[in-house]
XYZ file of N, CA and C in Angstrom:
528
model
N 98.445 96.354 95.638
C 97.742 96.035 96.866
C 97.446 94.540 96.954
N 96.860 93.954 95.919
C 96.484 92.547 95.981
C 97.693 91.617 95.932
N 98.835 92.131 95.539
C 100.059 91.319 95.537
C 100.382 90.853 96.958
N 100.203 91.734 97.918
C 100.455 91.375 99.320
C 99.470 90.301 99.771
N 98.256 90.399 99.320
C 97.238 89.403 99.645
C 97.600 88.052 99.019
N 98.097 88.105 97.786
C 98.434 86.874 97.069
C 99.538 86.101 97.794
N 100.461 86.801 98.442
C 101.539 86.127 99.182
C 100.972 85.307 100.337
N 99.966 85.841 101.006
C 99.341 85.125 102.124
C 98.579 83.914 101.593
N 97.856 84.105 100.501
C 97.129 82.991 99.889
C 98.105 81.891 99.483
N 99.225 82.284 98.893
C 100.217 81.298 98.441
C 100.799 80.530 99.626
N 101.086 81.220 100.728
C 101.594 80.538 101.914
C 100.601 79.464 102.363
N 99.333 79.796 102.397
C 98.320 78.830 102.838
C 98.180 77.706 101.826
N 98.316 78.011 100.546
C 98.277 76.957 99.539
C 99.427 75.968 99.754
N 100.619 76.477 100.002
C 101.785 75.617 100.227
C 101.591 74.778 101.482
N 101.105 75.396 102.541
C 100.913 74.692 103.813
C 99.772 73.683 103.738
N 98.809 73.948 102.874
C 97.636 73.085 102.777
C 96.540 73.534 103.721
N 96.933 73.846 104.947
C 96.016 74.314 105.984
C 96.872 74.894 107.093
N 96.421 75.986 107.657
C 97.110 76.566 108.810
C 96.104 76.623 109.947
N 96.465 75.984 111.051
C 95.586 75.912 112.219
C 95.957 76.985 113.228
N 95.202 78.059 113.229
C 95.378 79.098 114.237
C 95.869 80.414 113.684
N 95.258 81.473 114.183
C 95.687 82.815 113.806
C 97.100 83.089 114.279
N 97.392 82.663 115.503
C 98.729 82.886 116.056
C 99.773 82.164 115.218
N 99.478 80.949 114.808
C 100.433 80.180 114.010
C 100.701 80.879 112.681
N 99.658 81.383 112.047
C 99.829 82.101 110.782
C 100.685 83.350 110.992
N 100.415 84.078 112.070
C 101.221 85.267 112.378
C 102.702 84.900 112.496
N 102.973 83.823 113.216
C 104.361 83.442 113.461
C 105.028 82.927 112.195
N 104.284 82.187 111.373
C 104.863 81.682 110.126
C 105.285 82.831 109.212
N 104.443 83.848 109.097
C 104.778 84.997 108.242
C 105.963 85.757 108.838
N 105.967 85.957 110.151
C 107.076 86.679 110.788
C 108.391 85.940 110.580
N 108.388 84.651 110.842
C 109.616 83.860 110.682
C 110.054 83.882 109.219
N 109.102 83.700 108.300
C 109.426 83.758 106.880
C 110.036 85.093 106.493
N 109.442 86.168 106.979
C 109.963 87.500 106.692
C 111.381 87.648 107.240
N 111.601 87.135 108.423
C 112.918 87.214 109.048
C 113.957 86.417 108.266
N 113.504 85.407 107.531
C 114.406 84.593 106.709
C 114.477 85.112 105.271
N 114.064 86.355 105.083
C 114.121 87.063 103.799
C 113.119 86.562 102.769
N 112.026 85.939 103.231
C 110.947 85.634 102.303
C 110.212 86.945 102.045
N 109.565 87.041 100.904
C 108.986 88.296 100.433
C 107.626 88.591 101.080
N 107.658 88.990 102.353
C 106.454 89.443 103.039
C 106.640 90.904 103.425
N 105.551 91.665 103.402
C 105.628 93.109 103.620
C 105.105 93.574 104.973
N 104.485 92.702 105.730
C 103.810 93.107 106.950
C 104.792 93.653 107.982
N 104.355 94.700 108.673
C 105.137 95.273 109.775
C 104.700 94.599 111.071
N 105.653 94.363 111.931
C 105.409 93.673 113.198
C 105.866 94.515 114.371
N 105.186 94.319 115.496
C 105.621 94.868 116.770
C 105.465 93.776 117.820
N 106.169 93.946 118.943
C 106.087 92.924 119.974
C 104.761 93.059 120.703
N 104.114 91.934 120.932
C 102.772 91.896 121.502
C 102.718 90.784 122.534
N 101.563 90.531 123.075
C 101.378 89.541 124.130
C 101.888 88.152 123.724
N 101.663 87.754 122.477
C 102.083 86.430 122.007
C 103.320 86.501 121.124
N 104.153 87.498 121.347
C 105.345 87.663 120.530
C 105.080 88.627 119.391
N 105.907 88.591 118.354
C 105.723 89.506 117.225
C 104.319 89.372 116.627
N 103.686 90.525 116.374
C 102.310 90.547 115.876
C 102.177 91.637 114.819
N 101.417 91.332 113.757
C 101.157 92.297 112.702
C 99.665 92.536 112.556
N 99.254 93.746 112.857
C 97.853 94.113 112.643
C 97.531 94.085 111.148
N 98.512 94.456 110.321
C 98.328 94.417 108.867
C 97.959 93.014 108.396
N 98.653 92.011 108.932
C 98.373 90.629 108.532
C 96.968 90.227 108.965
N 96.584 90.589 110.163
C 95.227 90.285 110.639
C 94.186 90.884 109.705
N 94.369 92.138 109.325
C 93.425 92.802 108.418
C 93.423 92.147 107.042
N 94.609 91.784 106.543
C 94.699 91.147 105.230
C 93.977 89.808 105.212
N 94.149 89.012 106.254
C 93.487 87.708 106.324
C 91.974 87.904 106.397
N 91.520 88.872 107.180
C 90.082 89.171 107.241
C 89.556 89.570 105.861
N 90.309 90.395 105.155
C 89.908 90.801 103.804
C 89.838 89.604 102.864
N 90.821 88.717 102.951
C 90.833 87.531 102.082
C 89.634 86.627 102.352
N 89.261 86.507 103.605
C 88.069 85.718 103.946
C 86.815 86.414 103.436
N 86.736 87.731 103.611
C 85.572 88.492 103.145
C 85.454 88.506 101.621
N 86.592 88.476 100.924
C 86.578 88.435 99.459
C 86.263 87.039 98.940
N 86.255 86.057 99.838
C 85.926 84.696 99.439
C 87.093 83.906 98.877
N 88.353 84.328 99.175
C 89.530 83.619 98.672
C 90.058 82.585 99.664
N 89.780 82.797 100.942
C 90.189 81.865 101.990
C 88.969 81.407 102.760
N 89.003 80.164 103.198
C 87.973 79.651 104.101
C 88.530 79.681 105.512
N 87.724 80.192 106.421
C 88.094 80.244 107.833
C 87.067 79.426 108.607
N 87.517 78.315 109.171
C 86.641 77.512 110.003
C 86.969 77.837 111.460
N 85.909 77.993 112.265
C 86.080 78.317 113.671
C 85.556 77.159 114.498
N 86.422 76.644 115.371
C 86.017 75.598 116.311
C 86.020 76.212 117.689
N 84.910 76.096 118.398
C 84.824 76.631 119.755
C 84.962 75.513 120.762
N 85.898 75.727 121.686
C 86.092 74.787 122.790
C 85.954 75.603 124.062
N 84.717 75.767 124.510
C 84.455 76.631 125.655
C 84.692 78.074 125.260
N 85.545 78.754 126.001
C 85.840 80.161 125.728
C 86.922 80.328 124.669
N 87.527 79.228 124.238
C 88.619 79.286 123.270
C 88.092 79.016 121.869
N 88.496 79.871 120.939
C 88.124 79.702 119.535
C 89.387 79.365 118.745
N 89.316 78.304 117.958
C 90.448 77.891 117.124
C 90.069 78.139 115.670
N 90.934 78.822 114.946
C 90.689 79.167 113.551
C 91.549 78.295 112.657
N 90.964 77.853 111.558
C 91.660 77.008 110.596
C 91.479 77.648 109.221
N 92.596 77.881 108.543
C 92.563 78.544 107.232
C 92.937 77.581 106.120
N 92.113 77.588 105.077
C 92.387 76.796 103.879
C 92.070 77.638 102.654
N 92.692 77.270 101.573
C 92.454 77.924 100.293
C 91.244 77.285 99.633
N 90.380 78.094 99.048
C 89.209 77.557 98.352
C 89.373 77.766 96.840
N 88.442 77.246 96.042
C 88.578 77.373 94.578
C 88.703 78.816 94.084
N 88.009 79.758 94.691
C 88.131 81.159 94.270
C 89.542 81.680 94.521
N 90.117 81.288 95.656
C 91.490 81.680 95.960
C 92.482 81.082 94.981
N 92.247 79.812 94.590
C 93.114 79.162 93.585
C 93.024 79.888 92.244
N 91.808 80.261 91.845
C 91.633 81.009 90.594
C 92.377 82.339 90.654
N 92.257 83.039 91.777
C 92.949 84.313 91.948
C 94.469 84.127 91.816
N 94.992 83.072 92.434
C 96.439 82.826 92.395
C 96.954 82.538 90.991
N 96.099 82.001 90.135
C 96.540 81.708 88.767
C 96.990 82.961 88.036
N 96.495 84.120 88.465
C 96.838 85.383 87.811
C 97.923 86.154 88.554
N 98.503 85.521 89.567
C 99.564 86.135 90.365
C 100.813 85.273 90.244
N 101.944 85.897 90.194
C 103.196 85.144 90.154
C 103.872 85.270 91.516
N 103.501 84.382 92.418
C 104.068 84.400 93.764
C 104.873 83.122 93.946
N 106.172 83.296 94.012
C 107.078 82.166 94.200
C 107.933 82.437 95.429
N 108.062 81.448 96.278
C 108.909 81.578 97.448
C 110.200 80.777 97.312
N 110.363 80.088 96.189
C 111.587 79.313 95.986
C 111.796 78.310 97.102
N 112.981 78.337 97.685
C 113.290 77.421 98.792
C 112.423 77.683 100.015
N 111.828 78.861 100.061
C 110.942 79.197 101.165
C 109.741 78.272 101.261
N 109.399 77.600 100.153
C 108.280 76.659 100.196
C 108.565 75.518 101.161
N 109.808 75.024 101.180
C 110.183 73.979 102.138
C 110.107 74.515 103.561
N 110.507 75.756 103.741
C 110.471 76.385 105.061
C 109.023 76.488 105.545
N 108.129 76.888 104.657
C 106.708 77.000 105.022
C 106.163 75.646 105.451
N 106.451 74.619 104.669
C 105.969 73.270 105.034
C 106.549 72.825 106.369
N 107.831 73.105 106.571
C 108.489 72.693 107.817
C 107.896 73.437 109.015
N 107.678 74.739 108.879
C 107.086 75.503 109.983
C 105.698 74.983 110.319
N 104.943 74.616 109.295
C 103.571 74.170 109.516
C 103.504 72.846 110.276
N 104.612 72.117 110.329
C 104.666 70.865 111.093
C 104.712 71.120 112.601
N 105.070 72.334 112.992
C 105.224 72.677 114.408
C 103.956 73.328 114.945
N 103.794 73.320 116.266
C 102.620 73.943 116.874
C 102.857 75.433 117.116
N 101.774 76.144 117.390
C 101.866 77.601 117.529
C 102.691 78.015 118.747
N 102.666 77.243 119.818
C 103.455 77.581 121.011
C 104.942 77.590 120.670
N 105.385 76.561 119.927
C 106.789 76.490 119.542
C 107.140 77.615 118.575
N 106.268 77.902 117.613
C 106.546 78.980 116.658
C 106.537 80.339 117.356
N 105.750 80.468 118.416
C 105.781 81.696 119.224
C 107.164 81.870 119.838
N 107.722 80.792 120.353
C 109.074 80.834 120.914
C 110.090 81.182 119.832
N 110.008 80.515 118.688
C 110.964 80.751 117.602
C 110.890 82.201 117.122
N 109.687 82.728 116.972
C 109.560 84.122 116.519
C 110.104 85.084 117.571
N 109.948 84.744 118.847
C 110.492 85.584 119.908
C 112.019 85.522 119.906
N 112.570 84.345 119.671
C 114.027 84.214 119.530
C 114.515 85.122 118.404
N 113.831 85.095 117.273
C 114.237 85.934 116.141
C 114.056 87.423 116.449
N 113.026 87.763 117.191
C 112.777 89.163 117.548
C 113.940 89.718 118.380
N 114.480 88.892 119.267
C 115.583 89.314 120.130
C 116.938 88.806 119.621
N 116.993 88.415 118.360
C 118.179 87.823 117.746
C 119.401 88.736 117.787
N 119.183 90.046 117.849
C 120.281 91.007 117.840
C 121.023 91.064 119.180
N 120.457 90.427 120.208
C 121.049 90.449 121.542
C 121.990 89.262 121.744
N 122.928 89.376 122.679
C 123.731 88.203 123.041
C 122.791 87.096 123.555
N 123.197 85.847 123.375
C 122.349 84.704 123.698
C 121.778 84.770 125.118
N 122.610 85.033 126.108
C 122.171 85.053 127.504
C 121.107 86.118 127.735
N 121.286 87.281 127.121
C 120.312 88.364 127.276
C 118.992 88.006 126.569
N 119.097 87.373 125.404
C 117.896 86.928 124.689
C 117.118 85.940 125.554
N 117.816 85.015 126.196
C 117.161 84.036 127.073
C 116.464 84.750 128.228
N 117.134 85.735 128.822
C 116.516 86.497 129.926
C 115.247 87.197 129.455
N 115.298 87.774 128.266
C 114.104 88.455 127.727
C 112.960 87.465 127.545
N 113.258 86.287 127.026
C 112.219 85.272 126.826
C 111.632 84.859 128.168
N 112.493 84.610 129.153
C 111.994 84.231 130.478
C 111.156 85.350 131.102
N 111.505 86.601 130.816
C 110.763 87.740 131.369
C 109.445 87.963 130.635
N 109.529 88.138 129.313
C 108.340 88.497 128.542
C 107.404 87.321 128.280
N 107.924 86.120 128.335
C 107.110 84.938 128.040
C 107.006 84.035 129.275
N 106.997 84.632 130.452
C 106.994 83.849 131.692
C 105.767 82.943 131.808
N 104.624 83.380 131.287
C 103.414 82.552 131.372
C 103.524 81.291 130.524
N 104.351 81.319 129.491
C 104.546 80.140 128.643
C 105.460 79.115 129.304
N 106.241 79.561 130.272
C 107.147 78.669 131.011
C 108.083 77.874 130.097
N 108.680 78.584 129.145
C 109.662 77.937 128.283
C 110.870 77.533 129.123
N 111.473 76.427 128.751
C 112.680 75.966 129.436
C 113.899 76.321 128.596
N 115.044 76.249 129.223
C 116.310 76.469 128.506
C 116.432 75.463 127.358
N 116.004 74.240 127.608
C 116.058 73.199 126.577
C 115.165 73.565 125.379
N 113.979 74.099 125.649
C 113.093 74.515 124.554
C 113.705 75.667 123.766
N 114.347 76.583 124.468
C 114.993 77.707 123.780
C 116.112 77.195 122.882
N 116.888 76.243 123.362
C 117.950 75.658 122.537
C 117.356 74.933 121.330
N 116.236 74.231 121.541
C 115.558 73.562 120.424
C 115.046 74.603 119.419
N 114.522 75.718 119.931
C 114.060 76.797 119.055
C 115.190 77.398 118.245
N 116.338 77.590 118.892
C 117.503 78.127 118.187
C 117.979 77.146 117.110
N 117.960 75.850 117.429
C 118.344 74.833 116.441
C 117.366 74.827 115.270
N 116.089 75.076 115.550
C 115.080 75.143 114.494
C 115.351 76.335 113.577
N 115.719 77.476 114.145
C 116.080 78.647 113.343
C 117.238 78.292 112.418
N 118.235 77.627 112.971
C 119.392 77.225 112.158
C 118.970 76.271 111.043
N 118.065 75.337 111.351
C 117.562 74.403 110.336
C 116.851 75.155 109.214
N 116.009 76.120 109.578
C 115.276 76.891 108.565
C 116.226 77.707 107.698
N 117.264 78.259 108.298
C 118.256 79.023 107.531
C 118.963 78.123 106.518
N 119.292 76.905 106.941
C 119.933 75.960 106.026
C 118.985 75.569 104.891
N 117.708 75.396 105.204
C 116.716 75.112 104.155
C 116.669 76.260 103.149
N 116.671 77.492 103.646
C 116.620 78.661 102.758
C 117.862 78.748 101.874
N 118.987 78.289 102.392
C 120.233 78.334 101.629
C 120.386 77.130 100.708
N 119.463 76.176 100.826
C 119.540 74.978 99.993
C 120.576 73.984 100.469
N 121.015 74.122 101.721
C 122.059 73.231 102.237
C 121.508 71.933 102.811
N 120.206 71.886 103.073
C 119.553 70.637 103.454
C 118.250 70.558 102.674
N 117.757 69.358 102.528
C 116.548 69.121 101.748
C 115.589 68.294 102.580
N 114.312 68.673 102.555
C 113.313 67.911 103.332
C 112.532 66.963 102.453
N 112.932 66.830 101.210
C 112.206 65.919 100.312
C 112.333 64.481 100.824
N 111.234 63.726 100.776
C 111.303 62.347 101.251
C 112.207 61.494 100.369
N 112.911 60.572 100.999
C 113.798 59.690 100.246
C 112.973 58.654 99.489
N 113.365 58.362 98.273
C 112.639 57.402 97.450
C 113.371 56.078 97.437
């Protein structure tokens, strides 16, 4: 049971900080789609693929004192920020959670905003469809986001970049 929790803690440790519940949802979904070792089940929801299991796991991790959740209120909007705390680091010392090349993917995903990751996760959700049909689905189901064809192409290129990172064909390490 706690092994699944440790994977979420490790993702946040690698990222350093994850800003937003939606962003965390999308990072795990995209990682899972790229064959990273995540167990959460997803269904299509208002903001794209969503896992109730992940929401519950993150709540449990905060309640157990392994993750810190900071809430910033901007009017009616609440922004959540997740970081690993010392108790979470201690817990991870007793878990062997390695993502291999997926660590670069996690860092790269964390550089993007949640709106873009929502698009990317939706692209992956409809990945089994021909490109034109996938675009129609995005325009239909995500009409309020007003994604453009150019953004969809950028999202598809991002998926390709992440796949290459997972295969070790490109490296994001800074040049020395």
